[in-house]
Amino acid sequence: MPNQNQFYKVVNKKKGLVQDYGYPEDGKEITLYPWHGGDNQRWMFVPLNNNYYAIVNKKKGLVQDYGYPEDGKEITLYPWHGGDNQQWFLHDLEGGYKKITNKKKGLVQDYGYPEDGKEITLYPWHGGDNQRWLPEAVESFNLPSVPTYPVPAVPQYGNINDVLPEFTDKVTTQYTLAPFIAVDDPYYSDGQQQIKTNPYYLYIRKQYWKRVASHTLAPNETHKYIQTTGMTQEDQNLVSKTVGHTIGVDVGFQFGKAEKSHSSASLSYQYTTQLATHESHTTTQMTEETKELSIFNSNPYIVAWTKYVLVSEYSVQRSDGTLVREPWTVTDPNTTSSSYYPPTANLLDN
């Protein structure tokens, strides 16, 4: 299978010519042409869910697309939207060749002409050499990465007079690679420069513990406090615009619920697995929620208490380390931890 960090020429077995996009404008047909090494003949294979790929042209930053209801029409180059007509499956054949099948139509890439320079079409599989394609790597690039660390421990008391910190250190716990076609980066007006300088972005999750409340309780004392969790609407808008998904009330990633409904839906498995989260099971978006809660000391002695909640901060980073937009934070109301002194004390929190 193609590597993420390489561009390929895609050679037709029958003709020995390569896939080529020779037009300045979008939406024209992909043709077969002798290899000359230009960016219009170099293709990046972006892995998607279920072993499908987006096939991206290096010169244009656009993807191979089949936009017709009928068979036998030309394959074109079009901006990524994530539909099934832009997803391709590579079936292994002998000699490293591939059968390249369109997800929507179930038909294969085909070159049916005796002469050069004509369009590549979509056609039922018959096994001829004109339907067999060899991806050959012609260029490599470095994939970005960052070191990851475990979530810091919740701060603990050493004595009853300790004041525990407001935050723990913020550490990178997970990251994934977001392909440029699924990242809205305001620095670029289109994909032509984006694919050359940022073919993949770092989609980073940082985590830390945030202090919710702290109090020293006398025996039989009840202390009321405010807990704010969830996610602001401003942050929901940030994640939706930047990476094409939203966050559900169950803290899972929602795909296909926002305006950019398909831009990252076909990356859902990679994103949720590598960022150690899950796909949301609800259509309800997470919102910011503030509750008044109380803590009760039923012990016959004084207890020092501090409560923390786990915060996840997400950001998308370019290859030069700059951020595409401000980070967004998700505070999970179900992931809290309290510290006590004495450590064996246990208070009723509700």
PDB file of C-alpha atoms in Angstrom, residues 42 61 87 93 146 161 168 182 194 202 232 264 270 274 313 323 331 349:
ATOM      1  CA  ARG A  42       2.736  13.413  -8.779  1.00  0.00           C
ATOM      2  CA  GLY A  61      -3.926  20.148  -4.207  1.00  0.00           C
ATOM      3  CA  GLN A  87     -12.711   7.710  -2.206  1.00  0.00           C
ATOM      4  CA  LEU A  93      -2.733  -7.437  -8.251  1.00  0.00           C
ATOM      5  CA  VAL A 146       5.787  15.335  18.728  1.00  0.00           C
ATOM      6  CA  ASN A 161      -2.181  23.636  55.367  1.00  0.00           C
ATOM      7  CA  THR A 168      -0.978  20.694  36.673  1.00  0.00           C
ATOM      8  CA  ALA A 182      -9.338  18.133   5.763  1.00  0.00           C
ATOM      9  CA  GLN A 194      -0.671  23.980   1.194  1.00  0.00           C
ATOM     10  CA  LEU A 202      -0.299  17.778  13.712  1.00  0.00           C
ATOM     11  CA  THR A 232     -18.118  26.882  24.798  1.00  0.00           C
ATOM     12  CA  SER A 264     -13.265  14.576   8.166  1.00  0.00           C
ATOM     13  CA  GLN A 270      -7.938   7.429  12.666  1.00  0.00           C
ATOM     14  CA  GLN A 274      -5.052   8.015  17.710  1.00  0.00           C
ATOM     15  CA  GLU A 313      -6.954  21.015  24.901  1.00  0.00           C
ATOM     16  CA  LEU A 323      -1.065  27.148  15.227  1.00  0.00           C
ATOM     17  CA  THR A 331     -13.722  19.681  30.121  1.00  0.00           C
ATOM     18  CA  ASP A 349     -19.713  15.122  46.941  1.00  0.00           C
TER      19      ASP A 349
END
